[in-house]
PDB file of C-alpha atoms in Angstrom:
ATOM      1  CA  MET A   1       0.000   0.000   0.000  1.00 41.00           C
ATOM      2  CA  SER A   2       1.442   3.344  -1.013  1.00 45.00           C
ATOM      3  CA  ILE A   3       1.413   6.604   0.875  1.00 48.00           C
ATOM      4  CA  THR A   4      -1.272   8.049  -1.447  1.00 46.00           C
ATOM      5  CA  ASN A   5      -3.650   5.289  -0.391  1.00 47.00           C
ATOM      6  CA  LEU A   6      -2.693   5.827   3.219  1.00 48.00           C
ATOM      7  CA  LEU A   7      -3.460   9.517   3.055  1.00 48.00           C
ATOM      8  CA  SER A   8      -6.725   9.108   1.161  1.00 46.00           C
ATOM      9  CA  PHE A   9      -8.143   7.276   4.226  1.00 44.00           C
ATOM     10  CA  LYS A  10     -10.039   4.726   2.211  1.00 44.00           C
ATOM     11  CA  THR A  11     -12.438   2.930   4.475  1.00 42.00           C
ATOM     12  CA  THR A  12     -12.993   0.046   2.088  1.00 45.00           C
ATOM     13  CA  ASP A  13     -10.521  -2.135   0.211  1.00 51.00           C
ATOM     14  CA  THR A  14      -8.574  -2.997   3.336  1.00 69.00           C
ATOM     15  CA  GLN A  15      -5.551  -5.229   3.320  1.00 81.00           C
ATOM     16  CA  LEU A  16      -5.075  -7.570   6.256  1.00 84.00           C
ATOM     17  CA  ILE A  17      -1.669  -8.454   7.667  1.00 87.00           C
ATOM     18  CA  ASP A  18      -0.315 -10.645  10.467  1.00 88.00           C
ATOM     19  CA  ALA A  19      -0.882  -8.505  13.579  1.00 86.00           C
ATOM     20  CA  ARG A  20       2.216  -9.925  15.305  1.00 89.00           C
ATOM     21  CA  GLY A  21       4.526  -8.358  12.683  1.00 90.00           C
ATOM     22  CA  PRO A  22       4.059  -4.690  13.722  1.00 92.00           C
ATOM     23  CA  ARG A  23       4.333  -5.681  17.366  1.00 92.00           C
ATOM     24  CA  PHE A  24       7.642  -7.433  16.702  1.00 93.00           C
ATOM     25  CA  GLY A  25       8.764  -4.260  14.929  1.00 94.00           C
ATOM     26  CA  ALA A  26       7.738  -2.212  17.990  1.00 95.00           C
ATOM     27  CA  VAL A  27       9.938  -4.408  20.213  1.00 96.00           C
ATOM     28  CA  ILE A  28      12.989  -3.808  17.983  1.00 96.00           C
ATOM     29  CA  THR A  29      12.145  -0.087  17.753  1.00 96.00           C
ATOM     30  CA  THR A  30      11.976   0.093  21.558  1.00 97.00           C
ATOM     31  CA  ILE A  31      15.437  -1.514  21.835  1.00 97.00           C
ATOM     32  CA  VAL A  32      16.988   0.719  19.147  1.00 97.00           C
ATOM     33  CA  LEU A  33      15.575   3.970  20.574  1.00 96.00           C
ATOM     34  CA  THR A  34      16.587   2.994  24.125  1.00 96.00           C
ATOM     35  CA  ALA A  35      20.102   2.266  22.867  1.00 95.00           C
ATOM     36  CA  PHE A  36      20.100   5.648  21.136  1.00 95.00           C
ATOM     37  CA  LEU A  37      19.134   7.517  24.316  1.00 93.00           C
ATOM     38  CA  ALA A  38      21.783   5.616  26.274  1.00 93.00           C
ATOM     39  CA  THR A  39      24.611   6.190  23.788  1.00 92.00           C
ATOM     40  CA  GLU A  40      23.427   9.233  21.770  1.00 89.00           C
ATOM     41  CA  SER A  41      24.973   7.556  18.759  1.00 92.00           C
ATOM     42  CA  LEU A  42      23.329   9.384  15.863  1.00 94.00           C
ATOM     43  CA  PHE A  43      23.709   6.341  13.624  1.00 96.00           C
ATOM     44  CA  LEU A  44      20.951   4.611  15.638  1.00 96.00           C
ATOM     45  CA  LEU A  45      18.577   7.571  15.230  1.00 96.00           C
ATOM     46  CA  HIS A  46      19.247   7.762  11.483  1.00 96.00           C
ATOM     47  CA  TRP A  47      18.774   4.022  11.141  1.00 96.00           C
ATOM     48  CA  GLN A  48      15.427   4.177  12.949  1.00 96.00           C
ATOM     49  CA  LEU A  49      14.418   7.198  10.853  1.00 96.00           C
ATOM     50  CA  ALA A  50      15.075   5.144   7.700  1.00 95.00           C
ATOM     51  CA  VAL A  51      13.075   2.202   9.109  1.00 95.00           C
ATOM     52  CA  PHE A  52      10.090   4.471   9.875  1.00 95.00           C
ATOM     53  CA  ALA A  53      10.339   5.993   6.384  1.00 94.00           C
ATOM     54  CA  PHE A  54      10.267   2.579   4.683  1.00 92.00           C
ATOM     55  CA  GLY A  55       7.329   1.441   6.826  1.00 91.00           C
ATOM     56  CA  ALA A  56       5.341   4.634   6.316  1.00 92.00           C
ATOM     57  CA  PHE A  57       5.978   5.277   2.613  1.00 91.00           C
ATOM     58  CA  PHE A  58       6.521   1.839   1.083  1.00 89.00           C
ATOM     59  CA  GLY A  59       4.537  -0.399   3.404  1.00 85.00           C
ATOM     60  CA  LEU A  60       5.317  -2.529   6.403  1.00 85.00           C
ATOM     61  CA  ASN A  61       6.530  -5.459   4.286  1.00 81.00           C
ATOM     62  CA  TYR A  62       9.378  -3.284   3.058  1.00 83.00           C
ATOM     63  CA  SER A  63      10.379  -2.121   6.506  1.00 89.00           C
ATOM     64  CA  PRO A  64      13.553  -3.929   7.627  1.00 91.00           C
ATOM     65  CA  TYR A  65      11.864  -5.165  10.821  1.00 92.00           C
ATOM     66  CA  GLY A  66       8.856  -6.393   8.839  1.00 89.00           C
ATOM     67  CA  PHE A  67      11.262  -8.207   6.530  1.00 88.00           C
ATOM     68  CA  ILE A  68      13.079  -9.862   9.455  1.00 90.00           C
ATOM     69  CA  TYR A  69       9.715 -10.854  10.928  1.00 91.00           C
ATOM     70  CA  SER A  70       8.372 -12.468   7.775  1.00 88.00           C
ATOM     71  CA  LYS A  71      11.641 -14.216   6.844  1.00 88.00           C
ATOM     72  CA  LEU A  72      13.024 -15.302  10.222  1.00 89.00           C
ATOM     73  CA  VAL A  73      10.381 -15.094  12.934  1.00 88.00           C
ATOM     74  CA  LYS A  74       7.090 -16.007  11.290  1.00 88.00           C
ATOM     75  CA  PRO A  75       8.246 -19.395   9.899  1.00 88.00           C
ATOM     76  CA  ARG A  76       9.069 -20.439  13.481  1.00 88.00           C
ATOM     77  CA  LEU A  77       5.680 -19.468  14.926  1.00 88.00           C
ATOM     78  CA  CYS A  78       2.717 -21.775  15.017  1.00 86.00           C
ATOM     79  CA  GLY A  79      -0.929 -21.344  15.938  1.00 83.00           C
ATOM     80  CA  GLU A  80      -3.684 -19.222  14.507  1.00 84.00           C
ATOM     81  CA  VAL A  81      -2.546 -16.040  12.759  1.00 85.00           C
ATOM     82  CA  PRO A  82      -4.202 -12.930  14.244  1.00 85.00           C
ATOM     83  CA  THR A  83      -4.841 -10.417  11.480  1.00 85.00           C
ATOM     84  CA  GLU A  84      -5.263  -6.680  11.451  1.00 85.00           C
ATOM     85  CA  ASP A  85      -5.869  -3.905   8.958  1.00 85.00           C
ATOM     86  CA  VAL A  86      -2.565  -2.652   7.505  1.00 86.00           C
ATOM     87  CA  ARG A  87      -3.469   1.031   7.986  1.00 87.00           C
ATOM     88  CA  PRO A  88      -3.240   1.466  11.788  1.00 89.00           C
ATOM     89  CA  PRO A  89       0.373   0.233  12.074  1.00 90.00           C
ATOM     90  CA  GLN A  90       1.331   2.146   8.931  1.00 90.00           C
ATOM     91  CA  PHE A  91      -0.129   5.320  10.458  1.00 92.00           C
ATOM     92  CA  ALA A  92       1.983   4.652  13.561  1.00 93.00           C
ATOM     93  CA  GLN A  93       5.085   4.355  11.333  1.00 94.00           C
ATOM     94  CA  LEU A  94       4.227   7.724   9.769  1.00 94.00           C
ATOM     95  CA  VAL A  95       3.913   9.343  13.218  1.00 94.00           C
ATOM     96  CA  GLY A  96       7.211   7.689  14.223  1.00 95.00           C
ATOM     97  CA  PHE A  97       8.827   9.066  11.065  1.00 96.00           C
ATOM     98  CA  LEU A  98       7.643  12.624  11.880  1.00 96.00           C
ATOM     99  CA  PHE A  99       9.054  12.372  15.413  1.00 96.00           C
ATOM    100  CA  ALA A 100      12.349  10.866  14.203  1.00 96.00           C
ATOM    101  CA  ILE A 101      12.874  13.502  11.512  1.00 96.00           C
ATOM    102  CA  THR A 102      12.059  16.290  13.995  1.00 97.00           C
ATOM    103  CA  ALA A 103      14.605  14.823  16.427  1.00 96.00           C
ATOM    104  CA  THR A 104      17.222  14.501  13.661  1.00 96.00           C
ATOM    105  CA  ILE A 105      16.791  18.163  12.717  1.00 96.00           C
ATOM    106  CA  LEU A 106      16.960  19.255  16.374  1.00 96.00           C
ATOM    107  CA  TYR A 107      20.212  17.305  16.868  1.00 95.00           C
ATOM    108  CA  ASP A 108      21.630  18.869  13.694  1.00 94.00           C
ATOM    109  CA  LEU A 109      20.804  22.301  15.116  1.00 95.00           C
ATOM    110  CA  GLY A 110      22.587  21.405  18.336  1.00 93.00           C
ATOM    111  CA  LEU A 111      19.361  21.254  20.368  1.00 94.00           C
ATOM    112  CA  SER A 112      20.095  17.789  21.700  1.00 91.00           C
ATOM    113  CA  THR A 113      17.982  18.080  24.869  1.00 92.00           C
ATOM    114  CA  VAL A 114      14.806  18.924  22.940  1.00 95.00           C
ATOM    115  CA  GLY A 115      15.705  16.210  20.433  1.00 94.00           C
ATOM    116  CA  MET A 116      15.997  13.740  23.276  1.00 93.00           C
ATOM    117  CA  ILE A 117      12.492  14.628  24.544  1.00 94.00           C
ATOM    118  CA  VAL A 118      11.074  14.104  21.039  1.00 96.00           C
ATOM    119  CA  VAL A 119      12.783  10.693  20.801  1.00 96.00           C
ATOM    120  CA  GLY A 120      11.405   9.977  24.283  1.00 95.00           C
ATOM    121  CA  PHE A 121       7.835  10.330  22.994  1.00 95.00           C
ATOM    122  CA  ALA A 122       8.560   8.003  20.062  1.00 96.00           C
ATOM    123  CA  LEU A 123      10.140   5.505  22.473  1.00 96.00           C
ATOM    124  CA  ALA A 124       7.140   5.686  24.817  1.00 96.00           C
ATOM    125  CA  ALA A 125       4.750   5.008  21.920  1.00 96.00           C
ATOM    126  CA  ALA A 126       6.844   2.072  20.630  1.00 96.00           C
ATOM    127  CA  PHE A 127       7.126   0.600  24.125  1.00 97.00           C
ATOM    128  CA  LEU A 128       3.372   0.969  24.754  1.00 96.00           C
ATOM    129  CA  ASN A 129       2.701  -0.779  21.456  1.00 94.00           C
ATOM    130  CA  ALA A 130       5.146  -3.596  22.230  1.00 94.00           C
ATOM    131  CA  ALA A 131       4.115  -4.173  25.854  1.00 95.00           C
ATOM    132  CA  PHE A 132       0.460  -3.115  26.025  1.00 94.00           C
ATOM    133  CA  ASN A 133      -0.818  -3.420  22.426  1.00 90.00           C
ATOM    134  CA  PHE A 134      -1.361   0.354  22.422  1.00 91.00           C
ATOM    135  CA  CYS A 135      -3.161   1.637  19.318  1.00 90.00           C
ATOM    136  CA  LEU A 136      -1.687   5.026  18.407  1.00 91.00           C
ATOM    137  CA  GLY A 137      -4.096   5.674  15.525  1.00 88.00           C
ATOM    138  CA  CYS A 138      -7.081   5.066  17.833  1.00 90.00           C
ATOM    139  CA  GLU A 139      -5.891   7.617  20.353  1.00 91.00           C
ATOM    140  CA  VAL A 140      -4.510  10.431  18.220  1.00 92.00           C
ATOM    141  CA  TYR A 141      -6.107  10.304  14.776  1.00 91.00           C
ATOM    142  CA  LEU A 142      -9.538  11.583  15.826  1.00 91.00           C
ATOM    143  CA  LEU A 143      -7.952  14.308  17.954  1.00 92.00           C
ATOM    144  CA  ILE A 144      -5.953  15.464  14.900  1.00 91.00           C
ATOM    145  CA  ALA A 145      -9.120  15.443  12.748  1.00 90.00           C
ATOM    146  CA  ARG A 146     -11.002  17.422  15.427  1.00 91.00           C
ATOM    147  CA  ALA A 147      -8.190  19.972  15.754  1.00 91.00           C
ATOM    148  CA  LYS A 148      -7.979  20.395  11.968  1.00 89.00           C
ATOM    149  CA  ALA A 149     -11.735  21.001  11.740  1.00 88.00           C
ATOM    150  CA  ALA A 150     -11.600  23.493  14.621  1.00 89.00           C
ATOM    151  CA  ILE A 151      -8.788  25.441  12.928  1.00 90.00           C
ATOM    152  CA  ALA A 152     -10.633  25.371   9.603  1.00 87.00           C
ATOM    153  CA  SER A 153     -13.863  26.692  11.136  1.00 84.00           C
ATOM    154  CA  ARG A 154     -11.969  29.467  12.960  1.00 84.00           C
ATOM    155  CA  LYS A 155     -10.394  30.502   9.651  1.00 80.00           C
ATOM    156  CA  THR A 156     -13.782  30.666   7.911  1.00 78.00           C
ATOM    157  CA  LYS A 157     -15.069  32.844  10.750  1.00 74.00           C
ATOM    158  CA  GLU A 158     -12.072  35.172  10.451  1.00 72.00           C
ATOM    159  CA  ASP A 159     -12.570  35.365   6.706  1.00 70.00           C
ATOM    160  CA  SER A 160     -16.201  36.305   7.160  1.00 68.00           C
ATOM    161  CA  TYR A 161     -15.236  39.087   9.578  1.00 68.00           C
ATOM    162  CA  ASN A 162     -12.836  40.440   6.994  1.00 66.00           C
ATOM    163  CA  LEU A 163     -15.450  40.666   4.257  1.00 64.00           C
ATOM    164  CA  PRO A 164     -15.319  44.090   2.613  1.00 63.00           C
ATOM    165  CA  SER A 165     -18.227  46.278   3.652  1.00 58.00           C
ATOM    166  CA  LEU A 166     -20.324  47.583   0.838  1.00 56.00           C
TER     167      LEU A 166
ATOM    168  CA  MET B   1      24.654   7.676  34.417  1.00 50.00           C
ATOM    169  CA  SER B   2      22.947  10.917  33.419  1.00 61.00           C
ATOM    170  CA  ASN B   3      21.875   9.250  30.169  1.00 74.00           C
ATOM    171  CA  TYR B   4      19.972   6.548  32.007  1.00 88.00           C
ATOM    172  CA  LEU B   5      17.742   8.879  34.004  1.00 89.00           C
ATOM    173  CA  PRO B   6      15.556   9.941  31.022  1.00 88.00           C
ATOM    174  CA  ILE B   7      15.231   6.285  29.992  1.00 93.00           C
ATOM    175  CA  ILE B   8      14.069   5.308  33.476  1.00 94.00           C
ATOM    176  CA  ILE B   9      11.571   8.196  33.534  1.00 94.00           C
ATOM    177  CA  ILE B  10      10.163   7.280  30.099  1.00 94.00           C
ATOM    178  CA  PHE B  11       9.705   3.592  30.950  1.00 96.00           C
ATOM    179  CA  THR B  12       8.160   4.373  34.339  1.00 96.00           C
ATOM    180  CA  LEU B  13       5.641   6.868  32.957  1.00 96.00           C
ATOM    181  CA  ALA B  14       4.831   4.692  29.936  1.00 96.00           C
ATOM    182  CA  THR B  15       4.302   1.614  32.125  1.00 97.00           C
ATOM    183  CA  GLY B  16       1.951   3.547  34.410  1.00 97.00           C
ATOM    184  CA  TYR B  17      -0.011   4.838  31.433  1.00 96.00           C
ATOM    185  CA  GLY B  18      -0.001   1.362  29.834  1.00 96.00           C
ATOM    186  CA  ILE B  19      -1.491  -0.295  32.920  1.00 96.00           C
ATOM    187  CA  TRP B  20      -4.208   2.381  33.116  1.00 95.00           C
ATOM    188  CA  TYR B  21      -4.774   2.011  29.348  1.00 94.00           C
ATOM    189  CA  GLN B  22      -5.287  -1.749  29.492  1.00 92.00           C
ATOM    190  CA  ARG B  23      -7.563  -1.537  32.525  1.00 92.00           C
ATOM    191  CA  SER B  24      -9.770   1.253  31.196  1.00 92.00           C
ATOM    192  CA  ARG B  25     -10.103   0.178  27.552  1.00 92.00           C
ATOM    193  CA  GLY B  26     -13.276  -1.734  26.791  1.00 89.00           C
ATOM    194  CA  LYS B  27     -14.979  -1.063  30.135  1.00 90.00           C
ATOM    195  CA  VAL B  28     -18.605  -0.010  29.890  1.00 90.00           C
ATOM    196  CA  LYS B  29     -18.909   3.009  32.155  1.00 88.00           C
ATOM    197  CA  ALA B  30     -22.375   3.933  33.331  1.00 85.00           C
ATOM    198  CA  LYS B  31     -23.278   7.529  32.682  1.00 79.00           C
ATOM    199  CA  ALA B  32     -24.700   9.465  35.611  1.00 70.00           C
ATOM    200  CA  LYS B  33     -28.179  10.691  34.746  1.00 63.00           C
ATOM    201  CA  ARG B  34     -28.197  14.379  34.063  1.00 58.00           C
ATOM    202  CA  ALA B  35     -31.280  16.542  34.023  1.00 46.00           C
ATOM    203  CA  SER B  36     -30.288  18.010  30.676  1.00 51.00           C
ATOM    204  CA  ALA B  37     -29.439  14.697  29.006  1.00 65.00           C
ATOM    205  CA  ASN B  38     -30.402  15.210  25.391  1.00 75.00           C
ATOM    206  CA  PRO B  39     -31.647  12.004  23.838  1.00 83.00           C
ATOM    207  CA  LEU B  40     -30.243  11.160  20.427  1.00 83.00           C
ATOM    208  CA  VAL B  41     -32.682  10.664  17.601  1.00 82.00           C
ATOM    209  CA  GLY B  42     -32.396   8.237  14.709  1.00 80.00           C
ATOM    210  CA  SER B  43     -31.749  10.946  12.109  1.00 82.00           C
ATOM    211  CA  GLU B  44     -28.657  12.159  13.999  1.00 83.00           C
ATOM    212  CA  ILE B  45     -26.994   8.779  14.030  1.00 83.00           C
ATOM    213  CA  GLY B  46     -28.112   7.642  10.608  1.00 81.00           C
ATOM    214  CA  GLY B  47     -30.400   4.778  11.573  1.00 80.00           C
ATOM    215  CA  ASP B  48     -33.440   3.877  13.639  1.00 83.00           C
ATOM    216  CA  LEU B  49     -33.062   3.294  17.361  1.00 87.00           C
ATOM    217  CA  GLY B  50     -33.588  -0.196  18.721  1.00 87.00           C
ATOM    218  CA  THR B  51     -36.814  -0.671  20.677  1.00 89.00           C
ATOM    219  CA  ARG B  52     -34.829  -1.714  23.756  1.00 91.00           C
ATOM    220  CA  ALA B  53     -31.265  -0.497  23.245  1.00 92.00           C
ATOM    221  CA  THR B  54     -28.872   0.816  20.594  1.00 93.00           C
ATOM    222  CA  PHE B  55     -25.087   0.555  20.373  1.00 95.00           C
ATOM    223  CA  VAL B  56     -23.604   3.547  18.569  1.00 94.00           C
ATOM    224  CA  GLN B  57     -20.014   2.746  17.617  1.00 95.00           C
ATOM    225  CA  PHE B  58     -17.652   5.520  16.501  1.00 95.00           C
ATOM    226  CA  SER B  59     -14.829   4.222  14.298  1.00 94.00           C
ATOM    227  CA  SER B  60     -11.930   5.635  12.300  1.00 92.00           C
ATOM    228  CA  ALA B  61      -9.544   4.459   9.617  1.00 88.00           C
ATOM    229  CA  PHE B  62      -6.402   3.849  11.707  1.00 90.00           C
ATOM    230  CA  CYS B  63      -8.020   1.701  14.330  1.00 91.00           C
ATOM    231  CA  THR B  64      -7.455  -2.017  14.760  1.00 89.00           C
ATOM    232  CA  PRO B  65      -9.896  -2.640  17.655  1.00 92.00           C
ATOM    233  CA  CYS B  66     -12.707  -0.966  15.664  1.00 93.00           C
ATOM    234  CA  ARG B  67     -12.957  -4.082  13.516  1.00 90.00           C
ATOM    235  CA  ALA B  68     -13.124  -6.385  16.547  1.00 91.00           C
ATOM    236  CA  THR B  69     -15.816  -4.149  18.075  1.00 94.00           C
ATOM    237  CA  ARG B  70     -17.854  -4.219  14.861  1.00 94.00           C
ATOM    238  CA  VAL B  71     -17.644  -8.018  14.649  1.00 93.00           C
ATOM    239  CA  LEU B  72     -18.658  -8.437  18.309  1.00 95.00           C
ATOM    240  CA  LEU B  73     -21.586  -5.991  18.278  1.00 95.00           C
ATOM    241  CA  THR B  74     -22.885  -7.227  14.917  1.00 94.00           C
ATOM    242  CA  ASP B  75     -22.793 -10.757  16.259  1.00 94.00           C
ATOM    243  CA  ILE B  76     -24.632  -9.894  19.491  1.00 93.00           C
ATOM    244  CA  THR B  77     -27.303  -7.694  17.901  1.00 93.00           C
ATOM    245  CA  SER B  78     -28.011 -10.024  14.961  1.00 92.00           C
ATOM    246  CA  ASN B  79     -29.805 -12.398  17.363  1.00 88.00           C
ATOM    247  CA  LEU B  80     -31.809  -9.668  19.081  1.00 90.00           C
ATOM    248  CA  ALA B  81     -34.724  -7.955  17.348  1.00 91.00           C
ATOM    249  CA  ASP B  82     -34.961  -5.107  19.872  1.00 91.00           C
ATOM    250  CA  VAL B  83     -31.267  -4.101  19.992  1.00 93.00           C
ATOM    251  CA  ARG B  84     -29.475  -2.329  17.147  1.00 93.00           C
ATOM    252  CA  HIS B  85     -25.854  -1.614  16.284  1.00 94.00           C
ATOM    253  CA  ILE B  86     -24.993   1.513  14.309  1.00 93.00           C
ATOM    254  CA  GLU B  87     -21.414   2.265  13.240  1.00 94.00           C
ATOM    255  CA  ILE B  88     -20.430   5.849  12.512  1.00 94.00           C
ATOM    256  CA  ASP B  89     -17.263   7.071  10.763  1.00 94.00           C
ATOM    257  CA  ALA B  90     -16.069   9.583  13.361  1.00 93.00           C
ATOM    258  CA  GLU B  91     -14.011  11.583  10.869  1.00 91.00           C
ATOM    259  CA  LYS B  92     -17.025  12.273   8.646  1.00 91.00           C
ATOM    260  CA  ASN B  93     -19.261  13.288  11.564  1.00 91.00           C
ATOM    261  CA  LEU B  94     -17.104  15.704  13.520  1.00 91.00           C
ATOM    262  CA  ASP B  95     -20.033  17.835  14.715  1.00 90.00           C
ATOM    263  CA  LEU B  96     -21.598  14.799  16.353  1.00 91.00           C
ATOM    264  CA  VAL B  97     -18.177  13.763  17.682  1.00 92.00           C
ATOM    265  CA  ARG B  98     -17.739  17.163  19.318  1.00 91.00           C
ATOM    266  CA  LYS B  99     -21.289  17.220  20.687  1.00 90.00           C
ATOM    267  CA  LEU B 100     -20.843  13.795  22.294  1.00 91.00           C
ATOM    268  CA  ASP B 101     -17.214  14.460  23.297  1.00 90.00           C
ATOM    269  CA  ILE B 102     -15.754  11.428  21.515  1.00 93.00           C
ATOM    270  CA  ARG B 103     -11.942  11.533  21.815  1.00 93.00           C
ATOM    271  CA  SER B 104     -10.719   8.191  20.569  1.00 93.00           C
ATOM    272  CA  THR B 105     -11.946   5.232  18.578  1.00 93.00           C
ATOM    273  CA  PRO B 106     -13.627   2.865  19.003  1.00 95.00           C
ATOM    274  CA  THR B 107     -16.029   4.554  21.411  1.00 95.00           C
ATOM    275  CA  THR B 108     -19.350   2.796  21.809  1.00 95.00           C
ATOM    276  CA  LEU B 109     -22.362   4.560  23.322  1.00 94.00           C
ATOM    277  CA  VAL B 110     -25.119   2.494  24.898  1.00 93.00           C
ATOM    278  CA  LEU B 111     -28.499   4.162  24.337  1.00 91.00           C
ATOM    279  CA  ASP B 112     -31.773   3.158  25.961  1.00 89.00           C
ATOM    280  CA  LYS B 113     -35.024   2.923  24.006  1.00 88.00           C
ATOM    281  CA  ASN B 114     -35.504   6.710  24.215  1.00 89.00           C
ATOM    282  CA  GLY B 115     -32.055   7.434  22.790  1.00 88.00           C
ATOM    283  CA  VAL B 116     -30.627   8.554  26.134  1.00 89.00           C
ATOM    284  CA  GLU B 117     -26.988   7.611  26.655  1.00 90.00           C
ATOM    285  CA  ILE B 118     -26.756   5.332  29.684  1.00 90.00           C
ATOM    286  CA  GLY B 119     -23.150   4.260  29.278  1.00 90.00           C
ATOM    287  CA  ARG B 120     -20.128   4.234  27.014  1.00 92.00           C
ATOM    288  CA  ALA B 121     -17.131   2.025  26.375  1.00 94.00           C
ATOM    289  CA  ILE B 122     -13.822   3.423  25.121  1.00 94.00           C
ATOM    290  CA  GLY B 123     -11.825   0.749  23.304  1.00 94.00           C
ATOM    291  CA  ALA B 124     -12.996  -2.705  22.223  1.00 94.00           C
ATOM    292  CA  PRO B 125     -15.563  -3.964  24.769  1.00 94.00           C
ATOM    293  CA  LYS B 126     -15.660  -7.525  26.023  1.00 92.00           C
ATOM    294  CA  ARG B 127     -18.553  -9.810  25.126  1.00 92.00           C
ATOM    295  CA  ALA B 128     -19.469 -10.663  28.733  1.00 91.00           C
ATOM    296  CA  GLU B 129     -19.643  -7.033  29.702  1.00 91.00           C
ATOM    297  CA  ILE B 130     -21.847  -6.085  26.756  1.00 93.00           C
ATOM    298  CA  LEU B 131     -24.214  -8.959  27.585  1.00 92.00           C
ATOM    299  CA  GLU B 132     -24.300  -7.876  31.234  1.00 91.00           C
ATOM    300  CA  THR B 133     -25.046  -4.281  30.223  1.00 91.00           C
ATOM    301  CA  LEU B 134     -27.858  -5.471  27.962  1.00 91.00           C
ATOM    302  CA  ALA B 135     -29.328  -7.652  30.702  1.00 89.00           C
ATOM    303  CA  ASN B 136     -29.831  -4.516  32.825  1.00 87.00           C
ATOM    304  CA  ILE B 137     -31.742  -2.627  30.119  1.00 84.00           C
ATOM    305  CA  ARG B 138     -35.492  -3.067  29.741  1.00 77.00           C
TER     306      ARG B 138
END
């Protein structure tokens, strides 16, 4: 699924994936981001940024962690495969990408403390997903949509105030 | 050592939130009766109310438990003539979302036969709890 499909929010034509894959990815993400905060080795942040970018823009199957899961982990698992819609975890990858790129820019600007806080939020989300099956899209997507609508309606009001008087 | 302090803080806060998250998600919370409780009417939620109860489920695109909630509520209501399940795309009905103060998906409102909200569940509810809630509605 490409980013254009992701952003068009299609409610039909859903693709189902193995729900354990994104959770495995969240475990690795948690480890990588923890290691980054402990060492502040920028390579780890850039690596994770690239992983988020692949997951968000090309699909979870093309994310390195998704690849490791399907090639090495999944063949060793047995039992019923729990499935989920591909869009929620892909949305989470997109949010992770935005946090990682913000942190990268902040580190480049020398604002490493702020960058660390931003990475901290991404780490918290990845850890919550790995340990508690936290659904980021469920919690934040509607709030974003509500905020967007509120801003849009405020703008229309402002525009109507600024109408030229005849 | 200074590098480990933020890590410890993050994991502590996230674990606390995670425990609260898992405990609160899916619980049907009874709504205290308010004098000004505005009943919902069928036209607002895009379908007729059930003659005993109605489940109004708010869903969004990036939501895995929404599917599980839909499957569960469809299954329960398909055997009951007097209980209905209506699913609403939250993103397309933001005015209703704001009016009812829906913050995350899935959120399921339990309405009585008059359309008055008597409870709501945030997150995917459990079958036993939905059945128990229904048993208390006449």
